[in-house]
């Protein structure tokens, strides 16, 4: 998970990349927007939720459905879930609010005043650490801190700051048909001792 204290330290880029100018927040948002806007299609989605137990044990709730991607906008339809009132409520108020009809990631980032705090080089890709404060004080989340792979235009991991607490997030990607697509998200809330794992597979891309 992202460690906010460690993130505050800027990491220098070695070699020729060190001389490269750090992109502005607007350039970072534009790069992420460009990358996500290139993806349209559908994928199978599966979610597992653990509450007050390790992820090595059986999850409390399991959901499955279809994720639709339309130039960066994601729409999730949950088709099957674990029976019971609790998992129904989680589907309605947690999975639904986090994933259904979510805005493109570039549009989400533009809700914040961003500052570039640090940089590092990973497998020859430039990563930038950004911190954001919500432009609208009534907005939730109120802030974020995240590592962004600038060359691929991908948000790798970070922390979302809400009025009630924080959510730590890790995102993993795979190169499929020449496009980097999100294949797994792991979200953790320390306040509720809850972990949600979302995985995406069987991508069917729309024809260009």
PDB file of C-alpha atoms in Angstrom:
ATOM      1  CA  UNK A   1       0.000   0.000   0.000  1.00  0.00           C
ATOM      2  CA  UNK A   2       1.073   3.544  -0.496  1.00  0.00           C
ATOM      3  CA  UNK A   3       2.901   4.982   2.492  1.00  0.00           C
ATOM      4  CA  UNK A   4       2.257   8.709   2.696  1.00  0.00           C
ATOM      5  CA  UNK A   5       5.318   9.447   4.832  1.00  0.00           C
ATOM      6  CA  UNK A   6       7.685   7.738   2.396  1.00  0.00           C
ATOM      7  CA  UNK A   7       5.989   9.373  -0.555  1.00  0.00           C
ATOM      8  CA  UNK A   8       6.882  12.853   0.633  1.00  0.00           C
ATOM      9  CA  UNK A   9      10.541  12.330  -0.304  1.00  0.00           C
ATOM     10  CA  UNK A  10      11.427  13.168  -3.919  1.00  0.00           C
ATOM     11  CA  UNK A  11      13.405  10.471  -5.704  1.00  0.00           C
ATOM     12  CA  UNK A  12      15.870  11.673  -8.329  1.00  0.00           C
ATOM     13  CA  UNK A  13      15.944  10.284 -11.865  1.00  0.00           C
ATOM     14  CA  UNK A  14      19.330   8.861 -12.934  1.00  0.00           C
ATOM     15  CA  UNK A  15      21.121   9.471 -16.207  1.00  0.00           C
ATOM     16  CA  UNK A  16      19.741  11.612 -19.011  1.00  0.00           C
ATOM     17  CA  UNK A  17      16.208  11.452 -17.632  1.00  0.00           C
ATOM     18  CA  UNK A  18      17.362  13.514 -14.629  1.00  0.00           C
ATOM     19  CA  UNK A  19      17.669  16.544 -16.877  1.00  0.00           C
ATOM     20  CA  UNK A  20      14.128  16.171 -18.195  1.00  0.00           C
ATOM     21  CA  UNK A  21      11.710  18.844 -17.065  1.00  0.00           C
ATOM     22  CA  UNK A  22       9.104  17.684 -14.580  1.00  0.00           C
ATOM     23  CA  UNK A  23       5.686  17.883 -16.268  1.00  0.00           C
ATOM     24  CA  UNK A  24       3.080  20.253 -14.901  1.00  0.00           C
ATOM     25  CA  UNK A  25      -0.063  18.905 -13.187  1.00  0.00           C
ATOM     26  CA  UNK A  26      -2.066  19.809 -16.328  1.00  0.00           C
ATOM     27  CA  UNK A  27       0.345  17.802 -18.476  1.00  0.00           C
ATOM     28  CA  UNK A  28       0.047  14.812 -16.149  1.00  0.00           C
ATOM     29  CA  UNK A  29      -3.763  14.968 -16.257  1.00  0.00           C
ATOM     30  CA  UNK A  30      -3.687  15.269 -20.064  1.00  0.00           C
ATOM     31  CA  UNK A  31      -1.390  12.237 -20.343  1.00  0.00           C
ATOM     32  CA  UNK A  32      -3.622  10.093 -18.119  1.00  0.00           C
ATOM     33  CA  UNK A  33      -6.729  11.276 -19.992  1.00  0.00           C
ATOM     34  CA  UNK A  34      -5.172  10.429 -23.356  1.00  0.00           C
ATOM     35  CA  UNK A  35      -4.261   6.915 -22.243  1.00  0.00           C
ATOM     36  CA  UNK A  36      -7.678   6.066 -20.783  1.00  0.00           C
ATOM     37  CA  UNK A  37      -9.595   7.617 -23.684  1.00  0.00           C
ATOM     38  CA  UNK A  38      -8.049   5.107 -26.086  1.00  0.00           C
ATOM     39  CA  UNK A  39      -9.909   2.160 -24.506  1.00  0.00           C
ATOM     40  CA  UNK A  40     -13.437   1.048 -25.384  1.00  0.00           C
ATOM     41  CA  UNK A  41     -14.950  -2.401 -24.946  1.00  0.00           C
ATOM     42  CA  UNK A  42     -16.205  -4.785 -22.279  1.00  0.00           C
ATOM     43  CA  UNK A  43     -14.617  -7.115 -19.722  1.00  0.00           C
ATOM     44  CA  UNK A  44     -15.683  -9.607 -17.085  1.00  0.00           C
ATOM     45  CA  UNK A  45     -15.480  -8.218 -13.541  1.00  0.00           C
ATOM     46  CA  UNK A  46     -15.158 -10.029 -10.197  1.00  0.00           C
ATOM     47  CA  UNK A  47     -15.078  -8.514  -6.706  1.00  0.00           C
ATOM     48  CA  UNK A  48     -14.153 -10.045  -3.365  1.00  0.00           C
ATOM     49  CA  UNK A  49     -14.646  -8.302  -0.019  1.00  0.00           C
ATOM     50  CA  UNK A  50     -13.018  -9.184   3.279  1.00  0.00           C
ATOM     51  CA  UNK A  51     -14.035  -7.476   6.526  1.00  0.00           C
ATOM     52  CA  UNK A  52     -12.062  -7.951   9.740  1.00  0.00           C
ATOM     53  CA  UNK A  53     -10.296 -11.024   8.366  1.00  0.00           C
ATOM     54  CA  UNK A  54      -7.140 -11.734   6.316  1.00  0.00           C
ATOM     55  CA  UNK A  55      -7.465 -12.106   2.549  1.00  0.00           C
ATOM     56  CA  UNK A  56      -6.229 -15.700   2.853  1.00  0.00           C
ATOM     57  CA  UNK A  57      -9.620 -16.592   4.333  1.00  0.00           C
ATOM     58  CA  UNK A  58     -12.952 -16.905   2.554  1.00  0.00           C
ATOM     59  CA  UNK A  59     -14.313 -13.459   1.562  1.00  0.00           C
ATOM     60  CA  UNK A  60     -17.476 -12.121   3.182  1.00  0.00           C
ATOM     61  CA  UNK A  61     -18.999 -11.191  -0.187  1.00  0.00           C
ATOM     62  CA  UNK A  62     -18.313 -12.084  -3.817  1.00  0.00           C
ATOM     63  CA  UNK A  63     -19.740 -10.214  -6.804  1.00  0.00           C
ATOM     64  CA  UNK A  64     -19.435 -10.724 -10.552  1.00  0.00           C
ATOM     65  CA  UNK A  65     -20.610  -8.797 -13.569  1.00  0.00           C
ATOM     66  CA  UNK A  66     -19.614  -6.862 -16.656  1.00  0.00           C
ATOM     67  CA  UNK A  67     -17.463  -3.763 -16.963  1.00  0.00           C
ATOM     68  CA  UNK A  68     -18.067  -1.510 -19.960  1.00  0.00           C
ATOM     69  CA  UNK A  69     -15.339   0.907 -21.047  1.00  0.00           C
ATOM     70  CA  UNK A  70     -16.164   3.877 -23.220  1.00  0.00           C
ATOM     71  CA  UNK A  71     -13.215   6.189 -23.851  1.00  0.00           C
ATOM     72  CA  UNK A  72     -12.207   6.256 -20.224  1.00  0.00           C
ATOM     73  CA  UNK A  73     -15.664   6.069 -18.639  1.00  0.00           C
ATOM     74  CA  UNK A  74     -16.404   2.852 -16.768  1.00  0.00           C
ATOM     75  CA  UNK A  75     -19.871   1.412 -16.176  1.00  0.00           C
ATOM     76  CA  UNK A  76     -20.236  -1.674 -14.009  1.00  0.00           C
ATOM     77  CA  UNK A  77     -23.215  -4.012 -14.004  1.00  0.00           C
ATOM     78  CA  UNK A  78     -23.271  -6.520 -11.127  1.00  0.00           C
ATOM     79  CA  UNK A  79     -25.081  -9.651 -12.265  1.00  0.00           C
ATOM     80  CA  UNK A  80     -24.414 -12.098  -9.416  1.00  0.00           C
ATOM     81  CA  UNK A  81     -23.572 -11.673  -5.729  1.00  0.00           C
ATOM     82  CA  UNK A  82     -23.386 -13.566  -2.477  1.00  0.00           C
ATOM     83  CA  UNK A  83     -26.862 -13.969  -0.997  1.00  0.00           C
ATOM     84  CA  UNK A  84     -27.952 -12.044   2.082  1.00  0.00           C
ATOM     85  CA  UNK A  85     -28.906  -8.550   3.197  1.00  0.00           C
ATOM     86  CA  UNK A  86     -25.359  -7.534   4.090  1.00  0.00           C
ATOM     87  CA  UNK A  87     -23.900  -8.304   0.641  1.00  0.00           C
ATOM     88  CA  UNK A  88     -26.912  -6.657  -1.003  1.00  0.00           C
ATOM     89  CA  UNK A  89     -26.169  -3.483   0.965  1.00  0.00           C
ATOM     90  CA  UNK A  90     -22.472  -3.653   0.065  1.00  0.00           C
ATOM     91  CA  UNK A  91     -23.413  -3.952  -3.598  1.00  0.00           C
ATOM     92  CA  UNK A  92     -25.776  -0.973  -3.383  1.00  0.00           C
ATOM     93  CA  UNK A  93     -23.715   1.403  -1.274  1.00  0.00           C
ATOM     94  CA  UNK A  94     -20.069   0.355  -1.689  1.00  0.00           C
ATOM     95  CA  UNK A  95     -19.447  -1.427  -4.986  1.00  0.00           C
ATOM     96  CA  UNK A  96     -22.137   0.647  -6.703  1.00  0.00           C
ATOM     97  CA  UNK A  97     -20.858   4.012  -5.530  1.00  0.00           C
ATOM     98  CA  UNK A  98     -17.203   3.187  -6.160  1.00  0.00           C
ATOM     99  CA  UNK A  99     -17.476   1.586  -9.569  1.00  0.00           C
ATOM    100  CA  UNK A 100     -20.792   2.175 -11.343  1.00  0.00           C
ATOM    101  CA  UNK A 101     -20.752   4.898 -14.015  1.00  0.00           C
ATOM    102  CA  UNK A 102     -17.417   6.216 -12.800  1.00  0.00           C
ATOM    103  CA  UNK A 103     -15.941   9.219 -14.548  1.00  0.00           C
ATOM    104  CA  UNK A 104     -12.746   8.982 -16.629  1.00  0.00           C
ATOM    105  CA  UNK A 105      -9.636   9.054 -14.450  1.00  0.00           C
ATOM    106  CA  UNK A 106      -8.411  12.278 -16.061  1.00  0.00           C
ATOM    107  CA  UNK A 107     -11.680  14.027 -15.192  1.00  0.00           C
ATOM    108  CA  UNK A 108     -11.406  12.678 -11.647  1.00  0.00           C
ATOM    109  CA  UNK A 109      -7.877  14.061 -11.231  1.00  0.00           C
ATOM    110  CA  UNK A 110      -8.974  17.449 -12.566  1.00  0.00           C
ATOM    111  CA  UNK A 111     -11.193  17.841  -9.494  1.00  0.00           C
ATOM    112  CA  UNK A 112      -8.044  18.479  -7.458  1.00  0.00           C
ATOM    113  CA  UNK A 113      -5.368  21.147  -7.246  1.00  0.00           C
ATOM    114  CA  UNK A 114      -2.330  18.962  -7.867  1.00  0.00           C
ATOM    115  CA  UNK A 115       1.278  19.398  -6.807  1.00  0.00           C
ATOM    116  CA  UNK A 116       4.170  17.225  -7.999  1.00  0.00           C
ATOM    117  CA  UNK A 117       6.083  16.072  -4.911  1.00  0.00           C
ATOM    118  CA  UNK A 118       8.583  13.584  -6.249  1.00  0.00           C
ATOM    119  CA  UNK A 119       9.797  11.398  -9.086  1.00  0.00           C
ATOM    120  CA  UNK A 120      11.447   8.059  -9.747  1.00  0.00           C
ATOM    121  CA  UNK A 121      12.364   5.779 -12.630  1.00  0.00           C
ATOM    122  CA  UNK A 122      10.813   2.291 -12.816  1.00  0.00           C
ATOM    123  CA  UNK A 123      11.793   0.015 -15.728  1.00  0.00           C
ATOM    124  CA  UNK A 124      12.721   3.148 -17.699  1.00  0.00           C
ATOM    125  CA  UNK A 125       9.259   4.689 -17.153  1.00  0.00           C
ATOM    126  CA  UNK A 126       8.991   8.059 -15.413  1.00  0.00           C
ATOM    127  CA  UNK A 127       6.847   7.977 -12.276  1.00  0.00           C
ATOM    128  CA  UNK A 128       5.641  11.174 -10.576  1.00  0.00           C
ATOM    129  CA  UNK A 129       4.234  11.495  -7.094  1.00  0.00           C
ATOM    130  CA  UNK A 130       1.299  13.910  -6.992  1.00  0.00           C
ATOM    131  CA  UNK A 131      -0.689  15.291  -4.109  1.00  0.00           C
ATOM    132  CA  UNK A 132      -4.120  16.826  -4.615  1.00  0.00           C
ATOM    133  CA  UNK A 133      -6.546  18.934  -2.618  1.00  0.00           C
ATOM    134  CA  UNK A 134     -10.177  19.016  -3.719  1.00  0.00           C
ATOM    135  CA  UNK A 135     -11.098  22.230  -5.532  1.00  0.00           C
ATOM    136  CA  UNK A 136     -14.580  22.002  -4.014  1.00  0.00           C
ATOM    137  CA  UNK A 137     -14.364  21.722  -0.187  1.00  0.00           C
ATOM    138  CA  UNK A 138     -17.613  19.739  -0.237  1.00  0.00           C
ATOM    139  CA  UNK A 139     -16.075  17.152  -2.559  1.00  0.00           C
ATOM    140  CA  UNK A 140     -15.356  13.595  -1.491  1.00  0.00           C
ATOM    141  CA  UNK A 141     -12.639  12.486  -1.629  1.00  0.00           C
ATOM    142  CA  UNK A 142     -11.159  15.621  -0.132  1.00  0.00           C
ATOM    143  CA  UNK A 143      -7.614  14.827  -1.156  1.00  0.00           C
ATOM    144  CA  UNK A 144      -5.282  12.273  -2.660  1.00  0.00           C
ATOM    145  CA  UNK A 145      -1.669  11.303  -3.008  1.00  0.00           C
ATOM    146  CA  UNK A 146      -0.643   8.940  -5.818  1.00  0.00           C
ATOM    147  CA  UNK A 147       2.162   7.616  -7.976  1.00  0.00           C
ATOM    148  CA  UNK A 148       1.505   8.060 -11.705  1.00  0.00           C
ATOM    149  CA  UNK A 149       3.395   6.292 -14.488  1.00  0.00           C
ATOM    150  CA  UNK A 150       3.675   9.263 -16.822  1.00  0.00           C
ATOM    151  CA  UNK A 151       5.011   7.435 -19.879  1.00  0.00           C
ATOM    152  CA  UNK A 152       2.128   4.964 -19.912  1.00  0.00           C
ATOM    153  CA  UNK A 153      -0.439   7.368 -18.429  1.00  0.00           C
ATOM    154  CA  UNK A 154      -1.385   5.039 -15.571  1.00  0.00           C
ATOM    155  CA  UNK A 155      -2.256   5.657 -11.916  1.00  0.00           C
ATOM    156  CA  UNK A 156      -0.295   2.996 -10.024  1.00  0.00           C
ATOM    157  CA  UNK A 157      -1.116   3.375  -6.334  1.00  0.00           C
ATOM    158  CA  UNK A 158      -2.025   5.945  -3.734  1.00  0.00           C
ATOM    159  CA  UNK A 159      -4.307   7.075  -0.933  1.00  0.00           C
ATOM    160  CA  UNK A 160      -7.732   8.746  -1.185  1.00  0.00           C
ATOM    161  CA  UNK A 161      -8.662  10.997   1.738  1.00  0.00           C
ATOM    162  CA  UNK A 162     -12.352  11.157   2.683  1.00  0.00           C
ATOM    163  CA  UNK A 163     -14.118  13.000   5.484  1.00  0.00           C
ATOM    164  CA  UNK A 164     -14.475   9.708   7.379  1.00  0.00           C
ATOM    165  CA  UNK A 165     -10.993   8.284   6.745  1.00  0.00           C
ATOM    166  CA  UNK A 166      -8.744   7.011   3.958  1.00  0.00           C
ATOM    167  CA  UNK A 167      -8.692   4.315   1.298  1.00  0.00           C
ATOM    168  CA  UNK A 168      -5.348   2.925   0.133  1.00  0.00           C
ATOM    169  CA  UNK A 169      -5.341   1.660  -3.438  1.00  0.00           C
ATOM    170  CA  UNK A 170      -3.067  -0.462  -5.626  1.00  0.00           C
ATOM    171  CA  UNK A 171      -3.718  -0.885  -9.354  1.00  0.00           C
ATOM    172  CA  UNK A 172      -2.165  -3.473 -11.647  1.00  0.00           C
ATOM    173  CA  UNK A 173      -2.178  -3.414 -15.442  1.00  0.00           C
ATOM    174  CA  UNK A 174      -1.568  -5.802 -18.325  1.00  0.00           C
ATOM    175  CA  UNK A 175      -0.636  -5.141 -21.937  1.00  0.00           C
ATOM    176  CA  UNK A 176      -3.426  -6.639 -24.073  1.00  0.00           C
ATOM    177  CA  UNK A 177      -3.621  -6.126 -27.828  1.00  0.00           C
ATOM    178  CA  UNK A 178      -1.096  -3.315 -27.544  1.00  0.00           C
ATOM    179  CA  UNK A 179      -3.117  -1.437 -24.892  1.00  0.00           C
ATOM    180  CA  UNK A 180      -2.419  -1.142 -21.155  1.00  0.00           C
ATOM    181  CA  UNK A 181      -5.617  -2.095 -19.324  1.00  0.00           C
ATOM    182  CA  UNK A 182      -6.454  -2.234 -15.629  1.00  0.00           C
ATOM    183  CA  UNK A 183      -6.686  -5.878 -14.570  1.00  0.00           C
ATOM    184  CA  UNK A 184      -6.738  -5.643 -10.763  1.00  0.00           C
ATOM    185  CA  UNK A 185      -7.511  -3.091  -8.044  1.00  0.00           C
ATOM    186  CA  UNK A 186      -6.961  -3.667  -4.343  1.00  0.00           C
ATOM    187  CA  UNK A 187      -8.643  -1.164  -2.014  1.00  0.00           C
ATOM    188  CA  UNK A 188      -8.125  -1.158   1.754  1.00  0.00           C
ATOM    189  CA  UNK A 189      -9.831   0.852   4.486  1.00  0.00           C
ATOM    190  CA  UNK A 190      -8.017   0.766   7.819  1.00  0.00           C
ATOM    191  CA  UNK A 191     -11.001   2.377   9.575  1.00  0.00           C
ATOM    192  CA  UNK A 192     -13.303  -0.519   8.662  1.00  0.00           C
ATOM    193  CA  UNK A 193     -10.548  -3.161   8.435  1.00  0.00           C
ATOM    194  CA  UNK A 194     -11.907  -4.005   4.985  1.00  0.00           C
ATOM    195  CA  UNK A 195     -10.197  -5.044   1.746  1.00  0.00           C
ATOM    196  CA  UNK A 196     -11.876  -5.119  -1.664  1.00  0.00           C
ATOM    197  CA  UNK A 197     -10.183  -6.895  -4.573  1.00  0.00           C
ATOM    198  CA  UNK A 198     -11.534  -6.144  -8.051  1.00  0.00           C
ATOM    199  CA  UNK A 199     -10.245  -8.115 -11.034  1.00  0.00           C
ATOM    200  CA  UNK A 200     -11.017  -7.703 -14.746  1.00  0.00           C
ATOM    201  CA  UNK A 201     -10.510 -10.295 -17.469  1.00  0.00           C
ATOM    202  CA  UNK A 202     -11.663 -11.513 -20.881  1.00  0.00           C
ATOM    203  CA  UNK A 203     -11.421  -8.074 -22.494  1.00  0.00           C
ATOM    204  CA  UNK A 204     -13.357  -7.584 -25.747  1.00  0.00           C
ATOM    205  CA  UNK A 205     -12.304  -4.340 -27.377  1.00  0.00           C
ATOM    206  CA  UNK A 206     -14.563  -2.295 -29.607  1.00  0.00           C
ATOM    207  CA  UNK A 207     -13.499  -1.925 -33.228  1.00  0.00           C
ATOM    208  CA  UNK A 208     -11.683   1.362 -33.893  1.00  0.00           C
TER     209      UNK A 208
END
